Every structure is written in structure tokens, then in C-alpha cells.
XYZ file of C-alpha atoms in Angstrom:
362
model
C -86.801 14.446 142.912
C -86.356 11.433 145.220
C -88.270 8.362 144.111
C -90.062 6.040 146.524
C -87.536 3.750 148.276
C -84.585 5.898 147.144
C -82.267 7.492 149.685
C -82.053 11.270 149.988
C -78.992 12.524 148.140
C -78.104 15.422 150.423
C -78.199 16.419 154.053
C -75.473 16.023 156.638
C -74.655 12.374 157.281
C -77.578 11.179 155.164
C -76.083 9.564 152.064
C -76.226 5.939 150.937
C -73.067 4.988 152.813
C -74.338 6.563 156.032
C -77.659 4.761 155.727
C -75.922 1.435 155.188
C -73.719 2.019 158.211
C -76.792 2.914 160.273
C -78.425 -0.408 159.352
C -75.268 -2.366 160.143
C -75.115 -0.707 163.556
C -78.803 -1.348 164.255
C -78.556 -5.051 163.513
C -75.273 -5.352 165.411
C -76.955 -3.823 168.454
C -79.926 -6.177 168.054
C -77.523 -9.126 168.399
C -75.319 -7.827 171.199
C -77.381 -5.603 173.504
C -79.787 -6.860 176.208
C -83.484 -6.297 175.631
C -83.728 -3.661 178.363
C -81.039 -1.489 176.701
C -81.612 -2.010 172.988
C -84.062 0.780 172.139
C -82.031 3.428 173.957
C -78.774 2.408 172.294
C -80.450 2.115 168.890
C -81.738 5.694 169.183
C -78.286 6.811 170.277
C -76.931 5.316 167.043
C -79.624 6.973 164.907
C -78.942 10.298 166.623
C -75.359 10.208 165.364
C -76.731 10.442 161.803
C -80.087 12.197 162.123
C -80.160 15.185 164.464
C -82.942 15.015 167.065
C -83.190 15.840 170.761
C -85.803 13.532 172.288
C -88.034 10.714 171.134
C -90.683 8.121 171.901
C -90.590 4.501 170.655
C -93.175 1.891 171.505
C -96.096 -0.365 170.677
C -99.751 0.637 170.532
C -103.124 -0.738 169.482
C -106.504 0.574 168.497
C -109.427 -1.814 168.635
C -112.565 -1.011 166.648
C -114.491 1.721 168.413
C -111.843 2.151 171.117
C -109.151 4.694 171.898
C -105.517 4.348 170.928
C -103.633 2.573 173.738
C -99.911 2.462 174.417
C -98.678 -0.983 175.508
C -94.916 -0.722 176.011
C -92.744 2.280 175.201
C -89.455 4.056 175.801
C -89.544 7.834 176.335
C -86.073 8.761 175.060
C -84.505 11.686 176.939
C -87.975 12.353 178.278
C -89.378 11.591 181.746
C -90.961 8.215 182.478
C -94.255 10.058 182.984
C -94.406 11.110 179.315
C -96.787 8.276 178.220
C -99.286 9.168 180.960
C -99.059 12.864 180.052
C -99.776 11.945 176.436
C -102.679 9.728 177.504
C -104.385 12.743 179.069
C -104.397 14.629 175.723
C -104.495 11.742 173.224
C -107.884 12.776 171.837
C -106.207 15.956 170.561
C -103.099 14.267 169.147
C -103.153 15.315 165.505
C -99.805 13.532 164.955
C -101.414 10.176 165.710
C -104.356 11.001 163.459
C -102.001 11.815 160.573
C -99.790 8.705 160.793
C -102.726 6.325 161.206
C -104.174 7.537 157.906
C -101.057 6.354 156.064
C -99.093 3.697 157.998
C -95.496 3.427 156.845
C -95.354 7.081 155.804
C -93.384 9.450 158.022
C -95.168 12.706 158.824
C -93.216 15.903 159.427
C -94.884 18.250 161.897
C -93.473 21.711 162.484
C -94.400 24.232 165.130
C -97.644 25.280 163.438
C -99.042 21.712 163.269
C -97.820 20.762 166.746
C -99.513 23.755 168.338
C -102.770 23.565 166.352
C -104.706 21.799 169.155
C -104.653 22.987 172.788
C -103.939 19.548 174.264
C -101.026 18.675 171.988
C -99.716 22.235 172.252
C -99.598 21.978 176.047
C -97.630 18.717 175.898
C -95.180 20.003 173.290
C -94.668 23.321 175.106
C -93.962 21.504 178.361
C -90.839 19.963 176.786
C -90.007 22.753 174.327
C -90.720 20.553 171.292
C -91.107 22.406 167.992
C -90.577 19.645 165.398
C -91.571 15.981 165.046
C -90.988 13.088 162.658
C -93.422 10.244 163.375
C -93.922 6.873 161.661
C -96.185 3.912 162.390
C -95.639 0.342 161.176
C -98.595 -2.029 161.369
C -98.131 -5.537 162.817
C -101.467 -7.140 161.867
C -100.527 -10.628 163.079
C -100.275 -9.228 166.624
C -103.016 -6.610 166.234
C -100.381 -4.010 167.159
C -98.564 -1.047 165.641
C -94.977 0.048 166.227
C -94.394 3.798 166.395
C -91.314 6.014 166.591
C -91.473 9.778 167.136
C -88.312 11.900 166.956
C -88.485 15.456 168.306
C -86.518 18.681 167.955
C -86.689 21.433 170.529
C -86.805 25.213 170.477
C -83.854 26.782 168.673
C -83.378 23.928 166.188
C -84.411 24.173 162.497
C -87.456 22.225 161.312
C -86.894 18.702 159.985
C -86.235 18.760 156.237
C -87.915 16.685 153.553
C -84.686 14.708 153.151
C -84.697 13.910 156.868
C -88.341 12.867 156.675
C -87.551 10.414 153.856
C -84.502 9.111 155.715
C -86.643 8.354 158.769
C -89.304 6.711 156.604
C -86.764 4.340 155.042
C -85.281 3.606 158.458
C -88.524 2.730 160.248
C -89.035 -0.858 158.962
C -85.484 -1.678 160.010
C -86.016 -0.265 163.500
C -89.040 -2.539 163.933
C -87.249 -5.593 162.488
C -84.175 -5.020 164.668
C -86.331 -4.691 167.777
C -88.129 -7.964 167.034
C -84.800 -9.680 166.377
C -83.493 -8.368 169.702
C -86.481 -9.866 171.553
C -85.889 -13.251 169.928
C -82.162 -13.278 170.635
C -82.761 -12.242 174.242
C -84.990 -15.279 174.700
C -82.361 -17.489 173.059
C -79.663 -16.177 175.392
C -81.876 -16.605 178.425
C -82.664 -20.186 177.548
C -79.000 -20.934 176.849
C -77.981 -19.457 180.217
C -80.023 -21.884 182.292
C -79.917 -25.633 182.646
C -82.332 -27.509 180.414
C -85.839 -27.899 181.745
C -87.892 -30.409 179.799
C -90.944 -28.872 178.154
C -90.201 -25.335 179.419
C -91.109 -22.299 177.336
C -90.165 -18.612 177.239
C -92.032 -15.562 175.945
C -91.984 -11.754 176.014
C -95.194 -9.895 176.865
C -96.143 -6.328 177.663
C -97.758 -5.208 180.903
C -101.258 -5.773 179.505
C -100.516 -9.408 178.705
C -99.991 -9.121 174.936
C -97.485 -11.673 173.605
C -94.755 -10.257 171.353
C -92.463 -13.257 170.783
C -92.402 -16.794 172.137
C -90.765 -20.119 171.473
C -92.569 -22.705 169.407
C -93.494 -24.841 172.406
C -95.538 -22.142 174.091
C -98.901 -22.912 172.489
C -98.770 -26.602 173.412
C -97.783 -25.814 176.995
C -100.451 -23.137 177.414
C -103.152 -25.447 176.106
C -102.373 -28.015 178.783
C -103.816 -25.524 181.255
C -106.229 -23.683 178.912
C -107.283 -26.104 176.103
C -109.054 -23.414 174.052
C -106.390 -20.700 174.318
C -105.433 -19.109 170.963
C -103.565 -15.896 171.926
C -102.041 -13.438 171.408
C -103.414 -12.166 174.774
C -102.555 -14.190 177.861
C -105.430 -15.989 179.615
C -107.218 -13.852 182.261
C -105.642 -15.832 185.122
C -102.126 -14.972 183.935
C -103.000 -11.327 183.272
C -104.211 -11.087 186.877
C -100.894 -12.469 188.161
C -98.940 -10.208 185.806
C -100.372 -7.087 187.431
C -98.390 -7.752 190.622
C -95.648 -9.954 189.143
C -96.486 -12.945 191.360
C -95.958 -16.492 190.109
C -98.850 -18.602 188.824
C -99.244 -22.260 189.813
C -101.977 -24.082 187.941
C -103.022 -27.689 187.573
C -100.520 -28.459 184.808
C -97.982 -25.621 184.639
C -96.188 -22.903 186.598
C -95.446 -19.417 185.275
C -92.985 -16.845 186.579
C -92.824 -13.212 185.450
C -89.497 -11.365 185.191
C -89.569 -7.581 184.508
C -87.290 -6.470 181.654
C -87.433 -2.727 180.868
C -91.085 -1.938 180.011
C -91.820 -5.583 179.193
C -92.035 -8.918 181.022
C -90.357 -12.229 180.305
C -92.495 -15.302 180.977
C -90.940 -18.547 182.154
C -93.495 -21.356 181.701
C -92.781 -24.881 182.931
C -94.825 -28.086 183.166
C -95.900 -28.809 186.700
C -93.839 -31.736 187.981
C -94.662 -33.997 190.919
C -92.501 -31.819 193.163
C -94.302 -28.767 191.824
C -97.518 -30.010 193.433
C -96.123 -29.367 196.895
C -97.257 -26.294 198.790
C -94.622 -23.583 199.426
C -94.236 -24.776 203.049
C -93.975 -28.422 201.950
C -91.357 -27.481 199.358
C -89.343 -25.671 202.028
C -89.476 -28.668 204.378
C -88.723 -31.163 201.606
C -85.600 -29.256 200.549
C -84.338 -28.916 204.121
C -84.972 -32.594 204.862
C -83.283 -33.746 201.638
C -80.301 -31.504 202.512
C -79.768 -33.461 205.752
C -81.817 -31.640 208.387
C -83.820 -33.776 210.829
C -87.509 -33.135 211.368
C -86.680 -31.699 214.803
C -84.153 -29.264 213.265
C -86.699 -28.269 210.626
C -89.346 -27.688 213.275
C -86.989 -25.426 215.227
C -85.919 -23.481 212.121
C -89.529 -22.924 211.004
C -90.880 -22.355 214.509
C -93.383 -25.199 214.247
C -94.021 -28.256 216.405
C -92.030 -31.431 215.630
C -95.320 -33.307 215.134
C -96.299 -30.705 212.503
C -92.984 -31.183 210.701
C -93.510 -34.984 210.763
C -97.036 -34.531 209.364
C -95.722 -32.383 206.492
C -93.083 -34.991 205.678
C -95.709 -37.753 205.521
C -97.738 -35.600 203.105
C -94.640 -34.904 201.023
C -93.842 -38.614 200.736
C -97.452 -39.345 199.783
C -97.678 -36.597 197.127
C -94.360 -37.526 195.562
C -94.950 -41.273 195.881
C -91.557 -41.896 197.500
C -90.601 -44.138 200.387
C -87.182 -42.879 201.491
C -84.931 -39.828 201.530
C -82.886 -40.982 198.494
C -86.017 -41.068 196.322
C -87.061 -37.678 197.676
C -83.699 -36.178 196.702
C -84.021 -37.562 193.152
C -87.512 -36.110 192.770
C -86.386 -32.661 193.893
C -83.336 -32.716 191.616
C -85.600 -33.156 188.598
C -87.763 -30.187 189.531
C -85.705 -27.658 187.549
C -86.774 -24.854 189.846
C -83.894 -22.485 189.151
C -84.707 -18.812 188.612
C -83.939 -17.147 185.316
C -81.011 -14.738 185.191
C -82.434 -11.943 183.040
C -79.953 -9.276 184.128
C -76.610 -11.086 184.045
C -76.669 -12.222 180.425
C -73.676 -11.625 178.134
C -73.929 -8.236 176.410
C -71.067 -8.443 173.905
C -71.385 -12.000 172.654
C -72.936 -12.462 169.229
C -74.872 -15.648 168.667
C -74.089 -17.439 165.387
C -77.001 -17.029 162.989
C -80.613 -16.208 163.700
C -82.523 -18.393 166.144
C -84.919 -20.858 164.566
C -86.722 -21.861 167.738
C -88.485 -18.558 168.423
C -91.305 -16.984 166.487
C -92.769 -13.514 166.329
C -96.157 -15.207 166.185
C -96.936 -16.696 169.585
C -99.879 -18.773 168.409
C -100.157 -21.800 166.199
């Protein structure tokens, strides 16, 4: 008999040493792999020790009286359309019903259970799935749940009880490693750009749910929305998130950078230069770089008098009286874009970051 919390004693590649090596690899990947690649590489590592063919790893929520909703997920060796296919049959998903009854416990579904309802049977048959190990971990502070489903296809033996227990012991570490990876990705991103006073970074899903953020986020958000408490973004930001366009408010600017199935938020206090319109910003930068108002007018296909008018407005808004002051104002804008793709992938950061929290509210 295997006691609760004890590793299975048999099964290929499933002893105590193997489990320890799996954890070491998971946490190494969390420190060294970019956010957009972590889940895939983590499942690759698990697959070297626990035989499965495809999988699904993501975040979901179920509000009182509402359906289960998937927020961000990775279909592993499955098409990108898999979440939408599941959504069409989710009311018949007996796997979800079983894991939600006992969060933290891994359920083992064989062919008979997977094909017990017509909707789930149609989804499983479409991909030849005949076995499933599924576990849910609750994240009450975010009103979310993390789930991981591992599948076997036709021709493979059912998952064993030892494999079910192995997956159950592994699940909390998968969730912890994923959260750590989010935090470290933010730390790397911040370290890769020049310092911007008062700036803040966060990771959200496509519905606007905050997963991790730095400790300055709440203060910055409340400059624009004094009563904001999270963890959902304010409606104005959720509207901008739908098309990925930047938000410019009265006291802050927000840019959205897609990263895998998530978004990185770059929030910055609105500076004096940030109060310029996009056209005024363009003219101000060209003028401070040495172009005359006539050259600017020609480049932008506007009248010289229009260019002069814009420059007068720029000087007024920025409260400057000459080009040297204008240049200084623009230099302090900190308007560089984040580099979310070109970050180092094989550089471990010393220690865990202390400036990012899983809880985005305070």
C-alpha cells in the first residue's frame, strides 16, 4: 500500500530518485526558459518519466452559478483549436466534474469513463484518446484553478494506479514552477530595459485576470482608478486588451505585449511628454533631432504653418522655452518598448525575486 504523500515504489522511471530529478528539472526550467516556452518544455521533461501522448495545461475559473471557463491554456501536441472544441461539449465533461469534487486528487479515466457521455466521447474519439490523468489545484487568492490533463491514445495501456499517484504528487510542483517562471520572466524583462521611474509590470490572461505583478502595480493603478482592488483589470483596460492597443489615461499609460497565451502589461506614469498627442510626439521628436519646421512639414505632408502651430502647442504643454529644454523633457520620457522576445534563455538569476508577488492586489 502507498500512503498519502509517499512515492509509488514501482513503475518504469517512477522511483524516488526519478521524482527528485523531475522536480530539479522543472525548477531549472522555471528559471531558465522564457514564459512562452516553459509549459511545453516542462511537459517534455515530464514525458521522459511518465509516458503520455498529448496533454492540456491551463487556468480556469467557475463563478457561482456560471459555467467553467478556460482563461489561458496550452494544448500540448494537440491543435490550437482544442480549447474551443472542449468548450462546445463542456457540459458533458465528466472529467471536470470528477476533479472539481476533490481538488488536488488526480483522477484516472479509462476508455469506459471517457466514452460515457456523447459529447466527451466525440472529443476523445476525434484525437484517439483512451486514457486520461487529470488534476486541479485551487488558487483561491486569484479565484482561479490550475489544471493539467495528460492523455494516452489508442494502442497504449491504461494509466496505472502508480502513475496516477505520481501525477498527483507532481501537480503542486507544476503549478509552483509555472508561477515562479512568470515572476522570473517579469524580473528579466525589467532588468533588460532602462529604468523608468514608477513603472510596473504584470502578467494577465486574455480576459484581463492578473496572475503576477510587481509590488508597485496597485499604487500605480489607483492613480487612474482610485477604487480598483483587482484581480481583474479595470473595464477600460480590458477593452484595450481585446485588440492589444495601448491605453493612455489621465495619469498612466499601458502597453500590452502578447506572450504565448498570456499578455505582459507595461504600466508607466504619464509624464509631461506623455500628454502630447501622437502627432505632437512625432513632431517633437523630429524637431529635437534637428529637423526644421519646414522639413517636418514636408516629411509629414502638412503645411509649414500647421507644423509651427504644433510646435507652439508642444512648447506650451511641456512648459519649455527652447529646443534644449525640449530635448531634456523627451529624454526623460522613458518611452522605449519592452523586448519580450529577445530575453536571455539560458541565464539563471541568483535567488528568487523579492519584488514580484503572485497576489496583484494589496
